[in-house]
JSON list of C-alpha atoms in Angstrom, two decimals:
[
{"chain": "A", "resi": 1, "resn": "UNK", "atom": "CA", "xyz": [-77.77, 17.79, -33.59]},
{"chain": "A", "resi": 2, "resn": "UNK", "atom": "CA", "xyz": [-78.66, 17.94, -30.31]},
{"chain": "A", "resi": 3, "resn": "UNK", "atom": "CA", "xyz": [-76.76, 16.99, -26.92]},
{"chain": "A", "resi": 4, "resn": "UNK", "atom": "CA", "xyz": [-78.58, 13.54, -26.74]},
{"chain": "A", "resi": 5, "resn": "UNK", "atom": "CA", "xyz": [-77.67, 12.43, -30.17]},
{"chain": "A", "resi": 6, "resn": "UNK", "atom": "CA", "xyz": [-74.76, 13.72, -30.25]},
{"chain": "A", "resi": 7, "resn": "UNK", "atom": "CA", "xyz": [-73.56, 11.23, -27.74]},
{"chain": "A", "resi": 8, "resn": "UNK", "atom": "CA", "xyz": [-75.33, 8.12, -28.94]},
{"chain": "A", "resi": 9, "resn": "UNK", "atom": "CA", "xyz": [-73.43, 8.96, -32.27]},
{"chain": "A", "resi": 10, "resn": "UNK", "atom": "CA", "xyz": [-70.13, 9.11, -29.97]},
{"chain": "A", "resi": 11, "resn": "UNK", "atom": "CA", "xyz": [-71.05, 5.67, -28.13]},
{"chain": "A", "resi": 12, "resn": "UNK", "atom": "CA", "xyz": [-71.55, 3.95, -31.70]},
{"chain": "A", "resi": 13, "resn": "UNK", "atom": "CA", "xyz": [-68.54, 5.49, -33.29]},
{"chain": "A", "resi": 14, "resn": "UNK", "atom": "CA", "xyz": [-66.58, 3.70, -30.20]},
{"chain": "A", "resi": 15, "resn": "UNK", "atom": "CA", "xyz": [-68.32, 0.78, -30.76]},
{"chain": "A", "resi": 16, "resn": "UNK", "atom": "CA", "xyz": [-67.44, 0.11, -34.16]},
{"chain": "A", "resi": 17, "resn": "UNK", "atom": "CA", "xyz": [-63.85, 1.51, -33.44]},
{"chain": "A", "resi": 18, "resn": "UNK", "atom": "CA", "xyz": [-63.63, -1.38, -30.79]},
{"chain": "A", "resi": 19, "resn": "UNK", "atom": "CA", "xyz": [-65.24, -3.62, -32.68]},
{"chain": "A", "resi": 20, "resn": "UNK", "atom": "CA", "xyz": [-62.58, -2.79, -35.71]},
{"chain": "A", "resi": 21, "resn": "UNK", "atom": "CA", "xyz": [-60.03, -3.13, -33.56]},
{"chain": "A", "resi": 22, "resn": "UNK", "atom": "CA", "xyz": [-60.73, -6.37, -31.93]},
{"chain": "A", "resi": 23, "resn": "UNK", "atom": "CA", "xyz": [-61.49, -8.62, -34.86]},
{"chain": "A", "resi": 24, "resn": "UNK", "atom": "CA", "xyz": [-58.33, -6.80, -36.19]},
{"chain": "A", "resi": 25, "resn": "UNK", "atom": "CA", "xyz": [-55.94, -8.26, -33.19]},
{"chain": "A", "resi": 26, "resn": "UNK", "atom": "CA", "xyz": [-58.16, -11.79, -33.60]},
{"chain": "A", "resi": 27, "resn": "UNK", "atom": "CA", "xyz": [-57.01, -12.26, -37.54]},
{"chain": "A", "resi": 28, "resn": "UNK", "atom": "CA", "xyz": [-53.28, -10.70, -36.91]},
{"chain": "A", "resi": 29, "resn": "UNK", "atom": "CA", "xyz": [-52.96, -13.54, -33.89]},
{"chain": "A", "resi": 30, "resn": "UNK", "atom": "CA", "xyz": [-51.44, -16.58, -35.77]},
{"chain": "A", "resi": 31, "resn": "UNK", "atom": "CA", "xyz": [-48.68, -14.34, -37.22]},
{"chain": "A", "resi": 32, "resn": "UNK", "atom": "CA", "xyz": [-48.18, -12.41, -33.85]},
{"chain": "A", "resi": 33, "resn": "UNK", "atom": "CA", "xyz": [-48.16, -15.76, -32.08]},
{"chain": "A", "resi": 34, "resn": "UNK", "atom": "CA", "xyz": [-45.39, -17.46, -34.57]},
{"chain": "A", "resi": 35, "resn": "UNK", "atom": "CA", "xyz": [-42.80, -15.07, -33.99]},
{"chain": "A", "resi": 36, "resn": "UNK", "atom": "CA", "xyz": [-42.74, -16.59, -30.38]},
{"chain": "A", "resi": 37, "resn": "UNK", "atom": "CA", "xyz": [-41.35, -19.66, -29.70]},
{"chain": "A", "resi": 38, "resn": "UNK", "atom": "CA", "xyz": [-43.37, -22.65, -27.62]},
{"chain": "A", "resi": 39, "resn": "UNK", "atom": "CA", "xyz": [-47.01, -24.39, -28.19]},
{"chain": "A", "resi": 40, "resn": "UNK", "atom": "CA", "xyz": [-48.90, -21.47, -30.31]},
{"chain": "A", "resi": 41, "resn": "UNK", "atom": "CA", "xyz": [-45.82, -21.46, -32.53]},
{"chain": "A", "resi": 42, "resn": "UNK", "atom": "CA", "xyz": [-45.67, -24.86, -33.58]},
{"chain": "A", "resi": 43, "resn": "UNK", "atom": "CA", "xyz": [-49.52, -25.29, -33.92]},
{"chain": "A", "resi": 44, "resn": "UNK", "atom": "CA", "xyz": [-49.32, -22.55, -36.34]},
{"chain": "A", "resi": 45, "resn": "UNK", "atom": "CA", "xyz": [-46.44, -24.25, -37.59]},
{"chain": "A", "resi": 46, "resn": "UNK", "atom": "CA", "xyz": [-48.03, -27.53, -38.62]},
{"chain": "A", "resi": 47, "resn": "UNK", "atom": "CA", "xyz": [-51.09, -25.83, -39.50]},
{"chain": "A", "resi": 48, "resn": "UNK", "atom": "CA", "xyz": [-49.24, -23.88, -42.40]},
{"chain": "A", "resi": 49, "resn": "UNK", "atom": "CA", "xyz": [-47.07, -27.55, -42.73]},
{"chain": "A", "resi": 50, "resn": "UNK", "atom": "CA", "xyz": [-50.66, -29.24, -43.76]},
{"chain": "A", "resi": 51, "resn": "UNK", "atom": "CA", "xyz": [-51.83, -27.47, -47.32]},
{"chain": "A", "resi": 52, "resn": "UNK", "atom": "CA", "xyz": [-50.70, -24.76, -49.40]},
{"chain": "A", "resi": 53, "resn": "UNK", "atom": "CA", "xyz": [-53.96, -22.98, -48.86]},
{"chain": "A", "resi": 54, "resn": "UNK", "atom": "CA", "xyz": [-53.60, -22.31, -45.61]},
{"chain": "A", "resi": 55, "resn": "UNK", "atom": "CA", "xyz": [-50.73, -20.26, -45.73]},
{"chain": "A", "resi": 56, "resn": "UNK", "atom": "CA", "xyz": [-52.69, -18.06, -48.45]},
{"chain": "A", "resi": 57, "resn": "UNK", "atom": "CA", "xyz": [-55.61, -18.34, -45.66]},
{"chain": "A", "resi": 58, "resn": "UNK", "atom": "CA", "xyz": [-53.21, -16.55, -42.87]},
{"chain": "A", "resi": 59, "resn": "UNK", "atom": "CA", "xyz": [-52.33, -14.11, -45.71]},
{"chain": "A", "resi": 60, "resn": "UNK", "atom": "CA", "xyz": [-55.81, -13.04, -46.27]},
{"chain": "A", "resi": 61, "resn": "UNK", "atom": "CA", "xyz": [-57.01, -13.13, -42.93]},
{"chain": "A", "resi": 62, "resn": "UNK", "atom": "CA", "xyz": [-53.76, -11.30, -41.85]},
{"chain": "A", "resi": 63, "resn": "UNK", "atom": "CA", "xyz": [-54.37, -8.84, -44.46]},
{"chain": "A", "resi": 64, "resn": "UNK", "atom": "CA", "xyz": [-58.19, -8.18, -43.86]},
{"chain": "A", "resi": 65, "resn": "UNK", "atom": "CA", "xyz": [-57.01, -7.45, -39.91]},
{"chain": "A", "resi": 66, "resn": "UNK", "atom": "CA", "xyz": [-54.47, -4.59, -41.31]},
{"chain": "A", "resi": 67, "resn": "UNK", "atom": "CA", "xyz": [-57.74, -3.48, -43.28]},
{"chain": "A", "resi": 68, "resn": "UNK", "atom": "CA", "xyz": [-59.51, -3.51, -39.58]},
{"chain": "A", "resi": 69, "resn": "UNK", "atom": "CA", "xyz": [-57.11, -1.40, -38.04]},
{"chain": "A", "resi": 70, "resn": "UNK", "atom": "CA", "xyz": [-56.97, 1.18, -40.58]},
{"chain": "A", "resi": 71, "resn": "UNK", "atom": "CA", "xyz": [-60.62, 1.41, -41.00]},
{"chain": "A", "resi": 72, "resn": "UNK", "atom": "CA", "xyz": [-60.68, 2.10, -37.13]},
{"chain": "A", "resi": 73, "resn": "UNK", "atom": "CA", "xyz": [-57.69, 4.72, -37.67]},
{"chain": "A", "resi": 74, "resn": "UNK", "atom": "CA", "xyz": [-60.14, 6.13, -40.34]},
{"chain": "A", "resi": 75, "resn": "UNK", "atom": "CA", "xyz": [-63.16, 5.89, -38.19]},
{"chain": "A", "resi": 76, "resn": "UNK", "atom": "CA", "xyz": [-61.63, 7.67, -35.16]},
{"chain": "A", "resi": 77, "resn": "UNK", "atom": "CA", "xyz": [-60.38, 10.78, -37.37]},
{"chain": "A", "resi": 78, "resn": "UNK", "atom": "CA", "xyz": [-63.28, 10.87, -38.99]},
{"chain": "A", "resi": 79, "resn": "UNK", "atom": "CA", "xyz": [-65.64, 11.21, -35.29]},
{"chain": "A", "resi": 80, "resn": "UNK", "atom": "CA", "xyz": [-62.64, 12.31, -33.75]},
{"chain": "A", "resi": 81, "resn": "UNK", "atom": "CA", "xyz": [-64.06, 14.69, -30.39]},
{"chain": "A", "resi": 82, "resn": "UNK", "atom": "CA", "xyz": [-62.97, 18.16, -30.01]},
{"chain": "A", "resi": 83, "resn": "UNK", "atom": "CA", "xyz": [-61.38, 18.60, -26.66]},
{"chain": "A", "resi": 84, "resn": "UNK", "atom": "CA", "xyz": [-59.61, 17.69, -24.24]},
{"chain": "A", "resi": 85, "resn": "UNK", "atom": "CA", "xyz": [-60.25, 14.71, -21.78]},
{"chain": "A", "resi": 86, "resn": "UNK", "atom": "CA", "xyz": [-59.06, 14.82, -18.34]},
{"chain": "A", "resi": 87, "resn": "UNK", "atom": "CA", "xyz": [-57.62, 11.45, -16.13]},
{"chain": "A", "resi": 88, "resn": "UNK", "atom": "CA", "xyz": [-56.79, 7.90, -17.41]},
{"chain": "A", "resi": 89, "resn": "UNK", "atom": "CA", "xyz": [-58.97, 8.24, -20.55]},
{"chain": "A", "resi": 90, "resn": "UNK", "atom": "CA", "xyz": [-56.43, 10.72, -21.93]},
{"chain": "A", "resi": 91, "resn": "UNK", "atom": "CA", "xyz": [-53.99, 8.22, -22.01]},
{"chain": "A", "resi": 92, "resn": "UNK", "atom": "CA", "xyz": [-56.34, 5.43, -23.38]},
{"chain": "A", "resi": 93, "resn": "UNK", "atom": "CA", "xyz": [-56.32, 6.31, -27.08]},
{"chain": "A", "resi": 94, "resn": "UNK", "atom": "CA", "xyz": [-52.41, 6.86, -27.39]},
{"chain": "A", "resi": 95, "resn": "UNK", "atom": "CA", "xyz": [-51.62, 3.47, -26.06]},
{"chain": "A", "resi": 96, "resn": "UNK", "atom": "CA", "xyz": [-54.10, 1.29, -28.41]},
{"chain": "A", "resi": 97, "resn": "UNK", "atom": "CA", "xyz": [-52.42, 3.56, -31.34]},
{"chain": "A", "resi": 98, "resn": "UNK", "atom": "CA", "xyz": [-48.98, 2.82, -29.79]},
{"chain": "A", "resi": 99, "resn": "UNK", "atom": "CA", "xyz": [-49.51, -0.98, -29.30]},
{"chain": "A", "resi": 100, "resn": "UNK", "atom": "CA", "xyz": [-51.43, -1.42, -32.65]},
{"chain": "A", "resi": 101, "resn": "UNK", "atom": "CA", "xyz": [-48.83, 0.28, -34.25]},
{"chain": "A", "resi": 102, "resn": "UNK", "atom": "CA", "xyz": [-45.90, -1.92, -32.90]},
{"chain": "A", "resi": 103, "resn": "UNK", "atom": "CA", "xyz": [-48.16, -5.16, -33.58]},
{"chain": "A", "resi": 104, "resn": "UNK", "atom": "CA", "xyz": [-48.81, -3.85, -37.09]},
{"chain": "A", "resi": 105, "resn": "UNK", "atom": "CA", "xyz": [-44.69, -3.84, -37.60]},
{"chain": "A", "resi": 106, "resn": "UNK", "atom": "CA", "xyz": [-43.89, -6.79, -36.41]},
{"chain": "A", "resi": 107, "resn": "UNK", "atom": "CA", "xyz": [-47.00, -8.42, -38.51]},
{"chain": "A", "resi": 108, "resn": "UNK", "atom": "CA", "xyz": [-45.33, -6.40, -41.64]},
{"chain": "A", "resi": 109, "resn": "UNK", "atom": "CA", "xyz": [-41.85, -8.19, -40.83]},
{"chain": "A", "resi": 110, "resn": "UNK", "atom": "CA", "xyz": [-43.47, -11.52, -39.77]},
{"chain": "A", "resi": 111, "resn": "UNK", "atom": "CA", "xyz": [-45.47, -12.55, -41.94]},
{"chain": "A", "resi": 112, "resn": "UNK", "atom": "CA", "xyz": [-43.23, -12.66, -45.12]},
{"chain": "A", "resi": 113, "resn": "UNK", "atom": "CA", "xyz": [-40.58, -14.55, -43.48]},
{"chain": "A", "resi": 114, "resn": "UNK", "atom": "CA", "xyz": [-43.79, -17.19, -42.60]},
{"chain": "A", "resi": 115, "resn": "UNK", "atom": "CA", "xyz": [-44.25, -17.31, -46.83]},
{"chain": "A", "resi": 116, "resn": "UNK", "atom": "CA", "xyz": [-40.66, -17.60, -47.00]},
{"chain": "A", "resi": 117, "resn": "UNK", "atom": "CA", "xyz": [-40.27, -20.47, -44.57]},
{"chain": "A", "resi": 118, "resn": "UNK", "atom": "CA", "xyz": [-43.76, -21.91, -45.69]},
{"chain": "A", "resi": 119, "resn": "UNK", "atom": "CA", "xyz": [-43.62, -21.84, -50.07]}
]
């Protein structure tokens, strides 16, 4: 491949690595949000309070965000660059890993007690 394509393929690899990760964090919300206590935690509250289904909703949507975030784990070791980067980008990569990690824990921890509470 040459230089050129080389980095379009880069640019679209980080694109749909972003993308991943984003709508990831957007369906994990609600069950981030409810460990905390104030107005995000008792909307999600009474949500879940309203119908059955909507618990099994927040299951499946929390469950297809895990999927996002380790299709964008797969996606970066799979176009991973060769290298090393210099400066504040070499510290970009660890810290989404780092703070997608910790929100994947406390989503594993979180959202059974929510079926718990809510069944």
């Amino acid at each position: 491949m040459t230089e050129q394509q080389n980095q379009q393929t880069h640019r679209m690899v980080l694109i749909a690595e972003a993308a991943l990760l984003i709508l990831g964090y957007a369906l994990v919300m609600p069950v981030l949000l409810s460990s905390f206590d104030g107005a995000p935690n008792d909307a999600i509250r009474a949500w879940l309070n309203h119908s059955a289904t909507n618990l099994w909703l927040l299951v499946a949507g929390t469950v297809a965000g895990l999927a996002c975030w380790i299709g964008a784990a797969v996606v970066e070791k799979r176009y991973r660059r060769q290298g090393r980067m210099g400066g504040w980008k070499s510290l970009v990569r660890p810290v989404v890993t780092t703070v997608t990690g910790l929100c994947g824990f406390c989503v594993c921890f979180s959202l059974p007690l929510l079926c718990i509470t809510h069944l």
